[in-house]
C-alpha positions as a printed Julia matrix, in Angstrom:
244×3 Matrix{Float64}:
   0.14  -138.41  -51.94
  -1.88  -140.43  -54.17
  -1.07  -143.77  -52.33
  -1.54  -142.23  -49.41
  -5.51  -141.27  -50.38
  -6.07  -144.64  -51.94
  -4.39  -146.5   -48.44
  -6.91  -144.07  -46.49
 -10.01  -145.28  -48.48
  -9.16  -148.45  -48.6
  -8.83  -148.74  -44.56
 -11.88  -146.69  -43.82
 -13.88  -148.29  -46.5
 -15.34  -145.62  -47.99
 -15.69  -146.68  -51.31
 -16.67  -150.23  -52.88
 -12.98  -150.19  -54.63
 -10.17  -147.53  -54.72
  -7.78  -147.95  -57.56
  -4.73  -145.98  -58.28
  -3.89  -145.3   -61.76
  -0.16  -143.81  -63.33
  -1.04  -142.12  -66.51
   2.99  -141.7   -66.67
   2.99  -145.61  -67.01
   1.6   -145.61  -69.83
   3.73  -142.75  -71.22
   6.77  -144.37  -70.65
   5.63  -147.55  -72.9
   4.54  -144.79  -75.39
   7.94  -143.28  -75.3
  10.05  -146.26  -75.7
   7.69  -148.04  -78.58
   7.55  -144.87  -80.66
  10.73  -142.76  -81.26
   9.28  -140.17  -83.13
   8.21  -138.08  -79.67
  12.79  -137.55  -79.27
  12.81  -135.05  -81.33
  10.34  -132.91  -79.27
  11.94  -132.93  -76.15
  11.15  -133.68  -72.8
   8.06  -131.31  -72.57
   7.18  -131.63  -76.0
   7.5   -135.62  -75.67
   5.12  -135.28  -72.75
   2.43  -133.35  -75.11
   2.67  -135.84  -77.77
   1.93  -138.17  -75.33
  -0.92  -136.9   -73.88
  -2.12  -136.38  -77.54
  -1.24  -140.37  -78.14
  -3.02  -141.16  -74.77
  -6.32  -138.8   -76.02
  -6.83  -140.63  -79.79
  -5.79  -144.3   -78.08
  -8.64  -144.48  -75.05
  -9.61  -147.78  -75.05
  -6.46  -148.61  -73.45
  -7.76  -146.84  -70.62
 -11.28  -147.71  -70.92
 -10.29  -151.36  -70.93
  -7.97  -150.51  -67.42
 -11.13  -148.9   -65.65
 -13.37  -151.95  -66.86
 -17.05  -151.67  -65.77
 -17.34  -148.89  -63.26
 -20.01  -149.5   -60.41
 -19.38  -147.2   -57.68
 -15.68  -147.49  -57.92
 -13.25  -144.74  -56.89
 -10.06  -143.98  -58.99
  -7.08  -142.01  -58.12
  -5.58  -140.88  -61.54
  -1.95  -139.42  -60.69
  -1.04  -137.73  -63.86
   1.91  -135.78  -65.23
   2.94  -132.7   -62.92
   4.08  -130.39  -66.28
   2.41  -126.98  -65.52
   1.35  -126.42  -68.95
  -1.09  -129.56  -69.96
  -3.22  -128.19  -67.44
  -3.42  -124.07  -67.75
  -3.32  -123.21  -71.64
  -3.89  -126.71  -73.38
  -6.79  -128.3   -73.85
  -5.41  -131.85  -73.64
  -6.41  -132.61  -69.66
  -9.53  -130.94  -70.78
 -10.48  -133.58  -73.2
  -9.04  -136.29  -71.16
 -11.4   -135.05  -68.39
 -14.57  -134.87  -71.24
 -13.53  -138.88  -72.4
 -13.69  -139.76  -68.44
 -17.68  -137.67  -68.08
 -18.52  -139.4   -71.31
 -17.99  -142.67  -69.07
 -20.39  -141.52  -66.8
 -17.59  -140.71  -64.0
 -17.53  -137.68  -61.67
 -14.08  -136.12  -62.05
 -12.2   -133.84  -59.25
  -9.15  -132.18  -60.06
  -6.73  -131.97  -57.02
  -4.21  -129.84  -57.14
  -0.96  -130.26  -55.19
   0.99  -126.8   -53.91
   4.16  -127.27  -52.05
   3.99  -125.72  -48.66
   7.56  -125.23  -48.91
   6.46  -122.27  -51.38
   5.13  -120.46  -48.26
   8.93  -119.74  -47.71
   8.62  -117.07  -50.4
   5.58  -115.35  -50.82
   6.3   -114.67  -54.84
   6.57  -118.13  -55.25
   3.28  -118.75  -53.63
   1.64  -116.37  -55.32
   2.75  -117.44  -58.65
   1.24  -120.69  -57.47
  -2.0   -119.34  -56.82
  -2.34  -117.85  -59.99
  -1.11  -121.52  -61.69
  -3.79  -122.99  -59.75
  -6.25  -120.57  -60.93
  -5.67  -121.19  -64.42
  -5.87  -124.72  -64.15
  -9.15  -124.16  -62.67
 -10.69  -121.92  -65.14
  -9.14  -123.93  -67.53
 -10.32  -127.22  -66.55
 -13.89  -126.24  -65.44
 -14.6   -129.18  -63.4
 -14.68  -129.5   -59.52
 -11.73  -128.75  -57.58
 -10.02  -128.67  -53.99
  -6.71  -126.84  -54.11
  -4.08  -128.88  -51.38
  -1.03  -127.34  -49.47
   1.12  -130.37  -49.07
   4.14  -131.71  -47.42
   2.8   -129.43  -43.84
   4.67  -132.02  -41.48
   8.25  -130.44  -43.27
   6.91  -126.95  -42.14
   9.12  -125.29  -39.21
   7.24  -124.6   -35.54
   7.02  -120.82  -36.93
   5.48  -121.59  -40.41
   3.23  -123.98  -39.0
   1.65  -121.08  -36.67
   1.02  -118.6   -39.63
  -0.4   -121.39  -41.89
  -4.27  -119.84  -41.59
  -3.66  -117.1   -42.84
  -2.46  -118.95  -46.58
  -4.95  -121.42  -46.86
  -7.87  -118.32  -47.84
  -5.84  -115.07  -48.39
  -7.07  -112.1   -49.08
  -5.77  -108.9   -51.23
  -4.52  -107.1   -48.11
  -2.18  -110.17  -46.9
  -1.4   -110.98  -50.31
   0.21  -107.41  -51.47
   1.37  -106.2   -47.88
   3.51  -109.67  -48.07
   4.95  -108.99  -51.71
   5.44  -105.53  -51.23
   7.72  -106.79  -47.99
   9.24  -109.19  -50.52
   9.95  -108.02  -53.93
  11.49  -104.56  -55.07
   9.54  -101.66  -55.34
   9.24  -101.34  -58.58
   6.76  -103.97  -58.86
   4.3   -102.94  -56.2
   1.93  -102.1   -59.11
   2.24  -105.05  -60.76
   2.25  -107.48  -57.27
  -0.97  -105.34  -56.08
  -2.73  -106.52  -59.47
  -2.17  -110.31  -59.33
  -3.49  -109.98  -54.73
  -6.34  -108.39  -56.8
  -6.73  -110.9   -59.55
  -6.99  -114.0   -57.36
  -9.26  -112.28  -54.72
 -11.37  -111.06  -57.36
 -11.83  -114.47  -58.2
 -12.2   -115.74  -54.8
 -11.61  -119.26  -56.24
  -8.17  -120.48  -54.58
  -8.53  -121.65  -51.19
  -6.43  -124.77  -49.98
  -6.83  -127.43  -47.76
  -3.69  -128.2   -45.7
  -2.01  -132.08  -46.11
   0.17  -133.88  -43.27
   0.5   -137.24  -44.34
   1.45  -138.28  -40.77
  -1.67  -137.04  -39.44
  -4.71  -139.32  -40.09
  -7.3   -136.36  -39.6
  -5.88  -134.1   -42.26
  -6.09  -136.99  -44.42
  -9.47  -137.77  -43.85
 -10.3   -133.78  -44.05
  -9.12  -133.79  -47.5
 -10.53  -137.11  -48.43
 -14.15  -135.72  -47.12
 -13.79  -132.17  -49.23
 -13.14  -134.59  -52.55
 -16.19  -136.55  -51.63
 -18.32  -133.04  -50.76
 -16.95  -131.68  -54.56
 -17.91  -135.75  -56.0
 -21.28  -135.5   -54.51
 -20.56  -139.22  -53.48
 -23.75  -140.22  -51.39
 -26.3   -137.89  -52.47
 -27.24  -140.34  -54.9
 -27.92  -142.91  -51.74
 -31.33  -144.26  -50.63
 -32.01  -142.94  -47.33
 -31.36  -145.42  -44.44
 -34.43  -146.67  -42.64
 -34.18  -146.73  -38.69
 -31.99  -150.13  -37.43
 -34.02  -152.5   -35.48
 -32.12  -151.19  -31.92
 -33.2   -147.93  -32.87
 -36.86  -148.5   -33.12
 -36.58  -150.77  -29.68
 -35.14  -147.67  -27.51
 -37.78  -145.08  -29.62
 -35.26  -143.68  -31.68
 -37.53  -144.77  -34.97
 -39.78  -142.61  -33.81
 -37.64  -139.38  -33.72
 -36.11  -140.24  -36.94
C-alpha cells in the first residue's frame, strides 16, 4: 500500500518529494549486528528494536536530511502491540514533531475481516487503541476492497461508519449467546467514542487512491500554510480577476 501512495504522489505531483521509508530495514541490520535481541523472541526482538531505533535517531535524522516541504511514507512494523499499550511509536512519533514534521498515523484493516463480524470488531477496538494511544491525527483504511466478492462489495457502507445497532445486531447473529452482554458493550464502546470510521482502499482504482491520499492531506493540513494565489493573467483578461 505504501508504494502504491508514494507512486500516486509522485504522478500527480502533489508534493515537492515523496519518499518511502522501511523502518523494518533498519531492524533487520539491527538484528543481525547485535545478537543479544535472540533471546527475546520474535516479538520481543521487535521491541528491542524499536527501543534500539528510539536511543539511535540520528540514523534516521541523517535518512530524512533537511526537510522542506517533503512528504514521507514511513511503513513500519505491523506487530499490534508497539502501537496500543507501548509507548515506543509514541516517542518515535514525539522525535519526528520535534523535527518540525506533521505526522498521520494510517492504519491498515483487512477488508477480508468483514467476513466475520467478531473479527472486525476486534479490529475496531485495535484501531481505537492505537488511536487513543498515539494521540496524533489519524484516517483508519479498509484495504484490499478489489478481493471483496459482488455481495460484500454492496454492504460495504454500512462498515466504513457503524453504529451500535449494526454493530451488536451483527454479533449477536454471529457469536453464541452467552456473550450478547459482553458483544453489546464493545458496539457501545466504539460508538461511544465515535472515533473509528474508515476510508475504503482499491488499489486498482485510481479515485479511491486519490480519496485516501486527499483525507491524509485534510488530517496534514498540507496547504493551509500556502500564500493565496493571485488571479492568472487569462483570468483578469476574461474579468474573472474581478470576481475573485
Amino acid at each position: 500500500m505504501e508504494s502504491v501512495l508514494q507512486s500516486h504522489c509522485v504522478l500527480n505531483s502533489k508534493h515537492k518529494s515523496c519518499y518511502l521509508m522501511q523502518v523494518y530495514l533498519f531492524l533487520k541490520i539491527v538484528m543481525i549486528t547485535d545478537c543479544s535481541f535472540s533471546r527475546f523472541g520474535p516479538n520481543g526482538g521487535l521491541v528491542f528494536c524499536m527501543e534500539y531505533l528510539i536511543q539511535n535517531t540520528s540514523w534516521l535524522e541523517e535518512c530524512l536530511g533537511e526537510v522542506d516541504d517533503d512528504y514521507f511514507i514511513i511503513d513500519c512494523p505491523g506487530q499490534i502491540e508497539i502501537y496500543t499499550h507501548m509507548d515506543l511509536m509514541r516517542r518515535f512519533i514525539s522525535t519526528l514533531e520535534q523535527w518540525d514534521i506533521r505526522v498521520c498515523a494510517v492504519y491498515l484493516l483487512d477488508s477480508q475481516f468483514l467476513v466475520e463480524p467478531s473479527k472486525f470488531i476486534a479490529g475496531m477496538c485495535s484501531a481505537l487503541s492505537a488511536m487513543v494511544q498515539l494521540q496524533i491525527a489519524h484516517v483508519n483504511v479498509l484495504s484490499k476492497i478489489d478481493l471483496l466478492s459482488t455481495k460484500d462489495k454492496e454492504s460495504l457502507e454500512k462498515w466504513l461508519d457503524p453504529n451500535e445497532h449494526i454493530m451488536t445486531d451483527l454479533l449477536h447473529k454471529t457469536t453464541n449467546k452467552r456473550h450478547a452482554s459482553l458483544s453489546q458493550a464493545l458496539a457501545r464502546l466504539l460508538d461511544d467514542y465515535s472515533l473509528v470510521h474508515f476510508v475504503p482502499l482499491n488499489v486498482e482504482d485510481e479515485d479511491s487512491i486519490g480519496d485516501l491520499c486527499l483525507q491524509i492531506d485534510m488530517m496534514l493540513q498540507i496547504g493551509d500554510d500556502a500564500e493565496p494565489r493571485g488571479p492568472r493573467d487569462d483570468d483578469t483578461e476574461s474579468g474573472l480577476g474581478d470576481e475573485i
